[in-house]
Amino acid sequence: MNKSNTLYNIINLVFLLSSILLVNYVGISYMNFSATQLLILIACFLFLHTLKFIRIYFILLEEKIPLHKTIKIYIKTTFVSIVLPFKIGEIYKMYSYGKEINSYSKGIIAVILEKFFDAIILSAILIPSGLINGGKISTLSIILLIFVIIIIVIYSSFERTYYYLNKFFIAKSQSKKTLVVLNILDKIKKIYDKAKDLSKGRYILLTSLTAVIWIVETMFVYIMSNFMNMKINFMVVANYISDAFFGISNVLFNNYIYLCTAIFLVIIIFIYIKKAFMEGSMLWKK
């Protein structure tokens, strides 16, 4: 086993164990759903995350990651992302995909693309609804809109800016500082090219798929709130999304977290027990 794989295994262990230790097991045990309601919620949950998996799979389609590996990475990274606070799990997700495709910059870009398409759909929904229902745009809507605008501006203007700066610094001088700047520009250009490759020809598909994902998640929230005898309206769903983004306690979001951690924890335990059994069998045969 080389040093790279050893480091990867250590990082996996640290993130997974930290997440397992931070799971709110008491909260999971207090979920008050009947067996039928629980089965319906699990079915909706699995459908929702199947769609989310398909989205990241399409983003990384040309990287040709084996399907079973992509599924395994999705399950581990989603579990960690949901449990760990302050979006720390997103770093683990970037690292895991980057390690698998041997390009950490592409791992980072893939996760940012996910968030970008989420931001587009949520901005398109939350801003008009906020204006209609009270004439006020929420903090989350402003953050998402700024994020979308920044990404679009950078993406649409980068090539012209890059060629201008490249030409300017080449014409200026050939000092060490100029060479350093040109080298940095070249690295940024490579990252831009990778982002272009990952999103090329998939804008409509990813936007449509993300819209469906949020429709399904909204339906999931409606079903869960109905099971909890809560009055539901669009603002309740909007608050659920906002609280989920900022990590604020919310009864609906809390139950989503409990359900998610319970399902993914069971799947992760099964994956590693199966892996240990298979490795043990191979050693036994030797």
PDB file of C-alpha atoms in Angstrom:
ATOM      1  CA  MET A   1       0.000   0.000   0.000  1.00  0.00           C
ATOM      2  CA  ASN A   2       1.521   3.333  -1.037  1.00  0.00           C
ATOM      3  CA  LYS A   3       1.587   6.505   1.043  1.00  0.00           C
ATOM      4  CA  SER A   4      -1.259   8.078  -0.955  1.00  0.00           C
ATOM      5  CA  ASN A   5      -3.636   5.180  -0.219  1.00  0.00           C
ATOM      6  CA  THR A   6      -2.558   5.115   3.436  1.00  0.00           C
ATOM      7  CA  LEU A   7      -3.371   8.827   3.779  1.00  0.00           C
ATOM      8  CA  TYR A   8      -6.698   8.297   1.998  1.00  0.00           C
ATOM      9  CA  ASN A   9      -7.634   5.463   4.388  1.00  0.00           C
ATOM     10  CA  ILE A  10      -6.674   7.579   7.418  1.00  0.00           C
ATOM     11  CA  ILE A  11      -8.740  10.548   6.185  1.00  0.00           C
ATOM     12  CA  ASN A  12     -11.680   8.214   5.476  1.00  0.00           C
ATOM     13  CA  LEU A  13     -11.406   6.765   8.971  1.00  0.00           C
ATOM     14  CA  VAL A  14     -11.184  10.174  10.662  1.00  0.00           C
ATOM     15  CA  PHE A  15     -14.213  11.635   8.859  1.00  0.00           C
ATOM     16  CA  LEU A  16     -16.372   8.507   9.162  1.00  0.00           C
ATOM     17  CA  LEU A  17     -15.570   7.887  12.837  1.00  0.00           C
ATOM     18  CA  SER A  18     -16.104  11.574  13.679  1.00  0.00           C
ATOM     19  CA  SER A  19     -19.481  11.456  11.944  1.00  0.00           C
ATOM     20  CA  ILE A  20     -20.512   8.200  13.626  1.00  0.00           C
ATOM     21  CA  LEU A  21     -19.600   9.644  17.038  1.00  0.00           C
ATOM     22  CA  LEU A  22     -21.566  12.852  16.341  1.00  0.00           C
ATOM     23  CA  VAL A  23     -24.762  11.104  15.207  1.00  0.00           C
ATOM     24  CA  ASN A  24     -27.711  12.054  17.420  1.00  0.00           C
ATOM     25  CA  TYR A  25     -28.779   8.523  18.309  1.00  0.00           C
ATOM     26  CA  VAL A  26     -31.264   9.805  20.900  1.00  0.00           C
ATOM     27  CA  GLY A  27     -32.967  11.920  18.235  1.00  0.00           C
ATOM     28  CA  ILE A  28     -33.195   8.920  15.911  1.00  0.00           C
ATOM     29  CA  SER A  29     -34.842   6.853  18.650  1.00  0.00           C
ATOM     30  CA  TYR A  30     -37.380   9.630  19.283  1.00  0.00           C
ATOM     31  CA  MET A  31     -38.693   9.770  15.708  1.00  0.00           C
ATOM     32  CA  ASN A  32     -42.417   9.260  16.122  1.00  0.00           C
ATOM     33  CA  PHE A  33     -43.551   7.609  12.896  1.00  0.00           C
ATOM     34  CA  SER A  34     -45.571   4.465  12.392  1.00  0.00           C
ATOM     35  CA  ALA A  35     -44.059   1.538  10.478  1.00  0.00           C
ATOM     36  CA  THR A  36     -46.073   2.449   7.364  1.00  0.00           C
ATOM     37  CA  GLN A  37     -45.121   6.131   7.581  1.00  0.00           C
ATOM     38  CA  LEU A  38     -41.470   5.200   8.058  1.00  0.00           C
ATOM     39  CA  LEU A  39     -41.511   2.959   4.983  1.00  0.00           C
ATOM     40  CA  ILE A  40     -43.061   5.764   2.893  1.00  0.00           C
ATOM     41  CA  LEU A  41     -40.471   8.269   4.127  1.00  0.00           C
ATOM     42  CA  ILE A  42     -37.613   5.835   3.443  1.00  0.00           C
ATOM     43  CA  ALA A  43     -38.927   5.212  -0.090  1.00  0.00           C
ATOM     44  CA  CYS A  44     -39.176   8.987  -0.750  1.00  0.00           C
ATOM     45  CA  PHE A  45     -35.747   9.533   0.774  1.00  0.00           C
ATOM     46  CA  LEU A  46     -34.105   6.831  -1.357  1.00  0.00           C
ATOM     47  CA  PHE A  47     -35.764   8.211  -4.504  1.00  0.00           C
ATOM     48  CA  LEU A  48     -34.547  11.732  -3.660  1.00  0.00           C
ATOM     49  CA  HIS A  49     -30.964  10.596  -3.124  1.00  0.00           C
ATOM     50  CA  THR A  50     -31.052   8.429  -6.235  1.00  0.00           C
ATOM     51  CA  LEU A  51     -31.746  11.630  -8.194  1.00  0.00           C
ATOM     52  CA  LYS A  52     -28.943  13.453  -6.365  1.00  0.00           C
ATOM     53  CA  PHE A  53     -26.587  10.570  -7.116  1.00  0.00           C
ATOM     54  CA  ILE A  54     -27.547  10.650 -10.812  1.00  0.00           C
ATOM     55  CA  ARG A  55     -26.687  14.355 -10.891  1.00  0.00           C
ATOM     56  CA  ILE A  56     -23.144  13.931  -9.529  1.00  0.00           C
ATOM     57  CA  TYR A  57     -22.739  10.859 -11.746  1.00  0.00           C
ATOM     58  CA  PHE A  58     -23.581  12.969 -14.832  1.00  0.00           C
ATOM     59  CA  ILE A  59     -21.176  15.708 -13.724  1.00  0.00           C
ATOM     60  CA  LEU A  60     -18.346  13.151 -13.448  1.00  0.00           C
ATOM     61  CA  LEU A  61     -19.553  10.981 -16.339  1.00  0.00           C
ATOM     62  CA  GLU A  62     -16.480  11.467 -18.527  1.00  0.00           C
ATOM     63  CA  GLU A  63     -14.150  10.559 -15.653  1.00  0.00           C
ATOM     64  CA  LYS A  64     -15.364   6.957 -16.043  1.00  0.00           C
ATOM     65  CA  ILE A  65     -15.496   6.111 -12.342  1.00  0.00           C
ATOM     66  CA  PRO A  66     -16.918   2.576 -11.890  1.00  0.00           C
ATOM     67  CA  LEU A  67     -20.588   2.780 -10.862  1.00  0.00           C
ATOM     68  CA  HIS A  68     -20.118   0.825  -7.602  1.00  0.00           C
ATOM     69  CA  LYS A  69     -17.301   3.159  -6.540  1.00  0.00           C
ATOM     70  CA  THR A  70     -19.357   6.264  -7.316  1.00  0.00           C
ATOM     71  CA  ILE A  71     -22.236   4.883  -5.224  1.00  0.00           C
ATOM     72  CA  LYS A  72     -19.901   4.097  -2.325  1.00  0.00           C
ATOM     73  CA  ILE A  73     -18.319   7.562  -2.412  1.00  0.00           C
ATOM     74  CA  TYR A  74     -21.756   9.224  -2.627  1.00  0.00           C
ATOM     75  CA  ILE A  75     -23.065   7.319   0.410  1.00  0.00           C
ATOM     76  CA  LYS A  76     -19.979   8.031   2.552  1.00  0.00           C
ATOM     77  CA  THR A  77     -19.656  11.694   1.630  1.00  0.00           C
ATOM     78  CA  THR A  78     -23.379  12.446   1.938  1.00  0.00           C
ATOM     79  CA  PHE A  79     -23.477  10.827   5.380  1.00  0.00           C
ATOM     80  CA  VAL A  80     -20.472  12.880   6.526  1.00  0.00           C
ATOM     81  CA  SER A  81     -21.840  16.101   4.947  1.00  0.00           C
ATOM     82  CA  ILE A  82     -25.149  15.748   6.763  1.00  0.00           C
ATOM     83  CA  VAL A  83     -23.693  14.922  10.182  1.00  0.00           C
ATOM     84  CA  LEU A  84     -20.676  17.234  10.429  1.00  0.00           C
ATOM     85  CA  PRO A  85     -21.408  20.941  11.123  1.00  0.00           C
ATOM     86  CA  PHE A  86     -20.322  24.051   9.197  1.00  0.00           C
ATOM     87  CA  LYS A  87     -20.290  22.256   5.809  1.00  0.00           C
ATOM     88  CA  ILE A  88     -17.038  20.476   6.797  1.00  0.00           C
ATOM     89  CA  GLY A  89     -18.327  17.384   5.024  1.00  0.00           C
ATOM     90  CA  GLU A  90     -18.218  19.222   1.687  1.00  0.00           C
ATOM     91  CA  ILE A  91     -14.408  19.324   1.979  1.00  0.00           C
ATOM     92  CA  TYR A  92     -14.401  15.556   2.476  1.00  0.00           C
ATOM     93  CA  LYS A  93     -16.666  15.177  -0.552  1.00  0.00           C
ATOM     94  CA  MET A  94     -14.312  17.267  -2.710  1.00  0.00           C
ATOM     95  CA  TYR A  95     -11.320  15.272  -1.490  1.00  0.00           C
ATOM     96  CA  SER A  96     -12.974  11.877  -2.044  1.00  0.00           C
ATOM     97  CA  TYR A  97     -14.047  12.560  -5.633  1.00  0.00           C
ATOM     98  CA  GLY A  98     -10.716  14.250  -6.365  1.00  0.00           C
ATOM     99  CA  LYS A  99      -8.769  11.249  -5.069  1.00  0.00           C
ATOM    100  CA  GLU A 100     -10.841   8.821  -7.126  1.00  0.00           C
ATOM    101  CA  ILE A 101     -10.363  10.697 -10.420  1.00  0.00           C
ATOM    102  CA  ASN A 102      -6.785  11.709  -9.558  1.00  0.00           C
ATOM    103  CA  SER A 103      -7.602  15.412  -9.838  1.00  0.00           C
ATOM    104  CA  TYR A 104      -8.441  17.338  -6.679  1.00  0.00           C
ATOM    105  CA  SER A 105      -9.310  20.441  -8.691  1.00  0.00           C
ATOM    106  CA  LYS A 106     -11.987  18.449 -10.550  1.00  0.00           C
ATOM    107  CA  GLY A 107     -13.289  17.120  -7.232  1.00  0.00           C
ATOM    108  CA  ILE A 108     -13.685  20.696  -5.988  1.00  0.00           C
ATOM    109  CA  ILE A 109     -15.301  21.823  -9.250  1.00  0.00           C
ATOM    110  CA  ALA A 110     -17.767  18.897  -9.250  1.00  0.00           C
ATOM    111  CA  VAL A 111     -19.082  19.823  -5.785  1.00  0.00           C
ATOM    112  CA  ILE A 112     -19.219  23.541  -6.672  1.00  0.00           C
ATOM    113  CA  LEU A 113     -21.235  22.666  -9.808  1.00  0.00           C
ATOM    114  CA  GLU A 114     -23.722  20.771  -7.642  1.00  0.00           C
ATOM    115  CA  LYS A 115     -24.117  23.812  -5.402  1.00  0.00           C
ATOM    116  CA  PHE A 116     -24.300  26.150  -8.393  1.00  0.00           C
ATOM    117  CA  PHE A 117     -27.293  24.384  -9.948  1.00  0.00           C
ATOM    118  CA  ASP A 118     -28.953  24.148  -6.515  1.00  0.00           C
ATOM    119  CA  ALA A 119     -28.443  27.900  -6.112  1.00  0.00           C
ATOM    120  CA  ILE A 120     -29.979  28.654  -9.526  1.00  0.00           C
ATOM    121  CA  ILE A 121     -33.173  26.711  -8.782  1.00  0.00           C
ATOM    122  CA  LEU A 122     -33.513  27.962  -5.207  1.00  0.00           C
ATOM    123  CA  SER A 123     -32.924  31.580  -6.244  1.00  0.00           C
ATOM    124  CA  ALA A 124     -35.553  31.241  -8.973  1.00  0.00           C
ATOM    125  CA  ILE A 125     -38.041  29.949  -6.376  1.00  0.00           C
ATOM    126  CA  LEU A 126     -37.210  31.805  -3.150  1.00  0.00           C
ATOM    127  CA  ILE A 127     -36.738  35.341  -4.506  1.00  0.00           C
ATOM    128  CA  PRO A 128     -40.105  35.652  -6.348  1.00  0.00           C
ATOM    129  CA  SER A 129     -41.961  33.894  -3.521  1.00  0.00           C
ATOM    130  CA  GLY A 130     -40.343  36.173  -0.928  1.00  0.00           C
ATOM    131  CA  LEU A 131     -41.399  39.255  -2.884  1.00  0.00           C
ATOM    132  CA  ILE A 132     -44.954  37.942  -3.352  1.00  0.00           C
ATOM    133  CA  ASN A 133     -45.471  36.758   0.246  1.00  0.00           C
ATOM    134  CA  GLY A 134     -44.091  39.756   2.090  1.00  0.00           C
ATOM    135  CA  GLY A 135     -42.017  41.871  -0.209  1.00  0.00           C
ATOM    136  CA  LYS A 136     -38.839  40.696   1.508  1.00  0.00           C
ATOM    137  CA  ILE A 137     -35.904  38.726   0.127  1.00  0.00           C
ATOM    138  CA  SER A 138     -34.383  36.342   2.673  1.00  0.00           C
ATOM    139  CA  THR A 139     -30.702  36.311   3.622  1.00  0.00           C
ATOM    140  CA  LEU A 140     -30.348  32.869   2.050  1.00  0.00           C
ATOM    141  CA  SER A 141     -31.809  34.141  -1.246  1.00  0.00           C
ATOM    142  CA  ILE A 142     -29.303  37.012  -1.322  1.00  0.00           C
ATOM    143  CA  ILE A 143     -26.367  34.678  -0.613  1.00  0.00           C
ATOM    144  CA  LEU A 144     -27.472  32.237  -3.315  1.00  0.00           C
ATOM    145  CA  LEU A 145     -28.039  35.022  -5.860  1.00  0.00           C
ATOM    146  CA  ILE A 146     -24.598  36.525  -5.182  1.00  0.00           C
ATOM    147  CA  PHE A 147     -23.032  33.069  -5.534  1.00  0.00           C
ATOM    148  CA  VAL A 148     -24.782  32.483  -8.884  1.00  0.00           C
ATOM    149  CA  ILE A 149     -23.818  35.926 -10.226  1.00  0.00           C
ATOM    150  CA  ILE A 150     -20.156  35.512  -9.192  1.00  0.00           C
ATOM    151  CA  ILE A 151     -19.881  32.081 -10.848  1.00  0.00           C
ATOM    152  CA  ILE A 152     -21.574  33.280 -14.064  1.00  0.00           C
ATOM    153  CA  VAL A 153     -19.431  36.433 -14.288  1.00  0.00           C
ATOM    154  CA  ILE A 154     -16.191  34.512 -13.675  1.00  0.00           C
ATOM    155  CA  TYR A 155     -17.115  31.739 -16.104  1.00  0.00           C
ATOM    156  CA  SER A 156     -18.317  34.016 -18.915  1.00  0.00           C
ATOM    157  CA  SER A 157     -15.495  36.563 -18.712  1.00  0.00           C
ATOM    158  CA  PHE A 158     -12.538  34.365 -17.770  1.00  0.00           C
ATOM    159  CA  GLU A 159     -11.195  33.513 -21.232  1.00  0.00           C
ATOM    160  CA  ARG A 160     -11.066  37.127 -22.428  1.00  0.00           C
ATOM    161  CA  THR A 161      -9.517  38.240 -19.135  1.00  0.00           C
ATOM    162  CA  TYR A 162      -6.978  35.405 -19.223  1.00  0.00           C
ATOM    163  CA  TYR A 163      -5.805  36.139 -22.769  1.00  0.00           C
ATOM    164  CA  TYR A 164      -5.584  39.872 -22.049  1.00  0.00           C
ATOM    165  CA  LEU A 165      -3.541  39.380 -18.854  1.00  0.00           C
ATOM    166  CA  ASN A 166      -1.372  36.731 -20.466  1.00  0.00           C
ATOM    167  CA  LYS A 167      -0.576  39.044 -23.392  1.00  0.00           C
ATOM    168  CA  PHE A 168      -0.033  42.015 -21.060  1.00  0.00           C
ATOM    169  CA  PHE A 169       2.477  40.251 -18.781  1.00  0.00           C
ATOM    170  CA  ILE A 170       4.357  38.632 -21.680  1.00  0.00           C
ATOM    171  CA  ALA A 171       4.764  42.048 -23.341  1.00  0.00           C
ATOM    172  CA  LYS A 172       5.684  43.769 -20.071  1.00  0.00           C
ATOM    173  CA  SER A 173       8.846  41.904 -19.092  1.00  0.00           C
ATOM    174  CA  GLN A 174      10.372  38.515 -18.437  1.00  0.00           C
ATOM    175  CA  SER A 175      11.276  39.050 -14.788  1.00  0.00           C
ATOM    176  CA  LYS A 176      10.876  36.345 -12.154  1.00  0.00           C
ATOM    177  CA  LYS A 177       7.713  38.023 -10.786  1.00  0.00           C
ATOM    178  CA  THR A 178       6.170  38.080 -14.260  1.00  0.00           C
ATOM    179  CA  LEU A 179       6.958  34.389 -14.760  1.00  0.00           C
ATOM    180  CA  VAL A 180       5.336  33.581 -11.403  1.00  0.00           C
ATOM    181  CA  VAL A 181       2.179  35.502 -12.400  1.00  0.00           C
ATOM    182  CA  LEU A 182       2.088  33.742 -15.796  1.00  0.00           C
ATOM    183  CA  ASN A 183       2.479  30.389 -14.076  1.00  0.00           C
ATOM    184  CA  ILE A 184      -0.418  31.181 -11.720  1.00  0.00           C
ATOM    185  CA  LEU A 185      -2.560  32.303 -14.662  1.00  0.00           C
ATOM    186  CA  ASP A 186      -1.761  29.059 -16.464  1.00  0.00           C
ATOM    187  CA  LYS A 187      -2.832  26.976 -13.439  1.00  0.00           C
ATOM    188  CA  ILE A 188      -6.072  28.939 -13.121  1.00  0.00           C
ATOM    189  CA  LYS A 189      -6.703  28.424 -16.853  1.00  0.00           C
ATOM    190  CA  LYS A 190      -6.297  24.666 -16.388  1.00  0.00           C
ATOM    191  CA  ILE A 191      -8.864  24.719 -13.578  1.00  0.00           C
ATOM    192  CA  TYR A 192     -11.229  26.742 -15.801  1.00  0.00           C
ATOM    193  CA  ASP A 193     -10.776  24.202 -18.630  1.00  0.00           C
ATOM    194  CA  LYS A 194     -11.613  21.378 -16.212  1.00  0.00           C
ATOM    195  CA  ALA A 195     -14.768  23.208 -15.105  1.00  0.00           C
ATOM    196  CA  LYS A 196     -15.707  23.677 -18.751  1.00  0.00           C
ATOM    197  CA  ASP A 197     -15.180  19.967 -19.464  1.00  0.00           C
ATOM    198  CA  LEU A 198     -17.306  18.887 -16.485  1.00  0.00           C
ATOM    199  CA  SER A 199     -20.235  21.123 -17.435  1.00  0.00           C
ATOM    200  CA  LYS A 200     -19.969  21.054 -21.237  1.00  0.00           C
ATOM    201  CA  GLY A 201     -23.257  20.142 -22.945  1.00  0.00           C
ATOM    202  CA  ARG A 202     -24.963  19.378 -19.628  1.00  0.00           C
ATOM    203  CA  TYR A 203     -26.411  22.727 -18.561  1.00  0.00           C
ATOM    204  CA  ILE A 204     -30.034  21.973 -19.486  1.00  0.00           C
ATOM    205  CA  LEU A 205     -29.843  18.401 -18.184  1.00  0.00           C
ATOM    206  CA  LEU A 206     -28.339  19.407 -14.834  1.00  0.00           C
ATOM    207  CA  THR A 207     -30.707  22.373 -14.406  1.00  0.00           C
ATOM    208  CA  SER A 208     -33.737  20.188 -15.173  1.00  0.00           C
ATOM    209  CA  LEU A 209     -32.521  17.392 -12.911  1.00  0.00           C
ATOM    210  CA  THR A 210     -31.874  19.849 -10.075  1.00  0.00           C
ATOM    211  CA  ALA A 211     -35.392  21.279 -10.488  1.00  0.00           C
ATOM    212  CA  VAL A 212     -36.832  17.760 -10.197  1.00  0.00           C
ATOM    213  CA  ILE A 213     -34.655  17.117  -7.121  1.00  0.00           C
ATOM    214  CA  TRP A 214     -36.083  20.157  -5.345  1.00  0.00           C
ATOM    215  CA  ILE A 215     -39.642  19.272  -6.351  1.00  0.00           C
ATOM    216  CA  VAL A 216     -39.139  15.792  -4.848  1.00  0.00           C
ATOM    217  CA  GLU A 217     -37.530  17.256  -1.702  1.00  0.00           C
ATOM    218  CA  THR A 218     -40.468  19.645  -1.307  1.00  0.00           C
ATOM    219  CA  MET A 219     -42.886  16.712  -1.653  1.00  0.00           C
ATOM    220  CA  PHE A 220     -40.831  14.833   0.952  1.00  0.00           C
ATOM    221  CA  VAL A 221     -41.168  17.762   3.379  1.00  0.00           C
ATOM    222  CA  TYR A 222     -44.933  17.964   2.719  1.00  0.00           C
ATOM    223  CA  ILE A 223     -45.377  14.231   3.372  1.00  0.00           C
ATOM    224  CA  MET A 224     -43.253  14.287   6.529  1.00  0.00           C
ATOM    225  CA  SER A 225     -45.035  17.361   7.918  1.00  0.00           C
ATOM    226  CA  ASN A 226     -48.393  15.695   7.239  1.00  0.00           C
ATOM    227  CA  PHE A 227     -47.254  12.643   9.207  1.00  0.00           C
ATOM    228  CA  MET A 228     -46.253  14.992  12.053  1.00  0.00           C
ATOM    229  CA  ASN A 229     -49.667  16.752  11.951  1.00  0.00           C
ATOM    230  CA  MET A 230     -48.030  20.070  11.076  1.00  0.00           C
ATOM    231  CA  LYS A 231     -49.702  22.781   9.030  1.00  0.00           C
ATOM    232  CA  ILE A 232     -47.666  23.154   5.874  1.00  0.00           C
ATOM    233  CA  ASN A 233     -47.320  25.995   3.407  1.00  0.00           C
ATOM    234  CA  PHE A 234     -44.630  27.353   1.132  1.00  0.00           C
ATOM    235  CA  MET A 235     -43.035  29.484   3.867  1.00  0.00           C
ATOM    236  CA  VAL A 236     -42.589  26.409   6.063  1.00  0.00           C
ATOM    237  CA  VAL A 237     -40.708  24.728   3.209  1.00  0.00           C
ATOM    238  CA  ALA A 238     -38.663  27.894   2.634  1.00  0.00           C
ATOM    239  CA  ASN A 239     -37.762  28.005   6.339  1.00  0.00           C
ATOM    240  CA  TYR A 240     -36.794  24.319   6.168  1.00  0.00           C
ATOM    241  CA  ILE A 241     -34.390  25.080   3.296  1.00  0.00           C
ATOM    242  CA  SER A 242     -32.983  28.175   5.033  1.00  0.00           C
ATOM    243  CA  ASP A 243     -32.485  26.437   8.378  1.00  0.00           C
ATOM    244  CA  ALA A 244     -30.848  23.468   6.622  1.00  0.00           C
ATOM    245  CA  PHE A 245     -28.399  25.834   4.891  1.00  0.00           C
ATOM    246  CA  PHE A 246     -27.456  27.731   8.059  1.00  0.00           C
ATOM    247  CA  GLY A 247     -27.521  24.648  10.324  1.00  0.00           C
ATOM    248  CA  ILE A 248     -30.348  26.031  12.474  1.00  0.00           C
ATOM    249  CA  SER A 249     -32.465  23.595  14.478  1.00  0.00           C
ATOM    250  CA  ASN A 250     -35.812  22.927  12.826  1.00  0.00           C
ATOM    251  CA  VAL A 251     -38.193  20.089  13.666  1.00  0.00           C
ATOM    252  CA  LEU A 252     -38.636  19.081  10.017  1.00  0.00           C
ATOM    253  CA  PHE A 253     -34.958  19.364   9.179  1.00  0.00           C
ATOM    254  CA  ASN A 254     -34.005  17.510  12.370  1.00  0.00           C
ATOM    255  CA  ASN A 255     -36.199  14.571  11.385  1.00  0.00           C
ATOM    256  CA  TYR A 256     -34.679  14.604   7.901  1.00  0.00           C
ATOM    257  CA  ILE A 257     -31.210  14.455   9.512  1.00  0.00           C
ATOM    258  CA  TYR A 258     -32.230  11.599  11.814  1.00  0.00           C
ATOM    259  CA  LEU A 259     -33.714   9.611   8.944  1.00  0.00           C
ATOM    260  CA  CYS A 260     -30.739  10.289   6.677  1.00  0.00           C
ATOM    261  CA  THR A 261     -28.100   9.361   9.254  1.00  0.00           C
ATOM    262  CA  ALA A 262     -29.953   6.186  10.246  1.00  0.00           C
ATOM    263  CA  ILE A 263     -30.321   4.946   6.641  1.00  0.00           C
ATOM    264  CA  PHE A 264     -26.800   5.830   5.526  1.00  0.00           C
ATOM    265  CA  LEU A 265     -25.248   4.519   8.728  1.00  0.00           C
ATOM    266  CA  VAL A 266     -26.873   1.121   8.183  1.00  0.00           C
ATOM    267  CA  ILE A 267     -25.699   1.080   4.540  1.00  0.00           C
ATOM    268  CA  ILE A 268     -22.121   2.105   5.481  1.00  0.00           C
ATOM    269  CA  ILE A 269     -21.916  -0.565   8.188  1.00  0.00           C
ATOM    270  CA  PHE A 270     -23.170  -3.136   5.665  1.00  0.00           C
ATOM    271  CA  ILE A 271     -20.597  -2.004   3.048  1.00  0.00           C
ATOM    272  CA  TYR A 272     -17.656  -2.296   5.443  1.00  0.00           C
ATOM    273  CA  ILE A 273     -18.816  -5.585   6.972  1.00  0.00           C
ATOM    274  CA  LYS A 274     -19.126  -7.002   3.446  1.00  0.00           C
ATOM    275  CA  LYS A 275     -15.681  -5.622   2.553  1.00  0.00           C
ATOM    276  CA  ALA A 276     -14.108  -7.102   5.692  1.00  0.00           C
ATOM    277  CA  PHE A 277     -15.788 -10.458   5.016  1.00  0.00           C
ATOM    278  CA  MET A 278     -14.561 -10.546   1.405  1.00  0.00           C
ATOM    279  CA  GLU A 279     -11.002  -9.597   2.398  1.00  0.00           C
ATOM    280  CA  GLY A 280     -11.082 -12.216   5.156  1.00  0.00           C
ATOM    281  CA  SER A 281     -12.263 -14.861   2.699  1.00  0.00           C
ATOM    282  CA  MET A 282      -9.428 -13.986   0.276  1.00  0.00           C
ATOM    283  CA  LEU A 283      -6.851 -14.251   3.057  1.00  0.00           C
ATOM    284  CA  TRP A 284      -8.333 -17.565   4.177  1.00  0.00           C
ATOM    285  CA  LYS A 285      -8.057 -18.960   0.652  1.00  0.00           C
ATOM    286  CA  LYS A 286      -4.388 -17.952   0.505  1.00  0.00           C
TER     287      LYS A 286
END
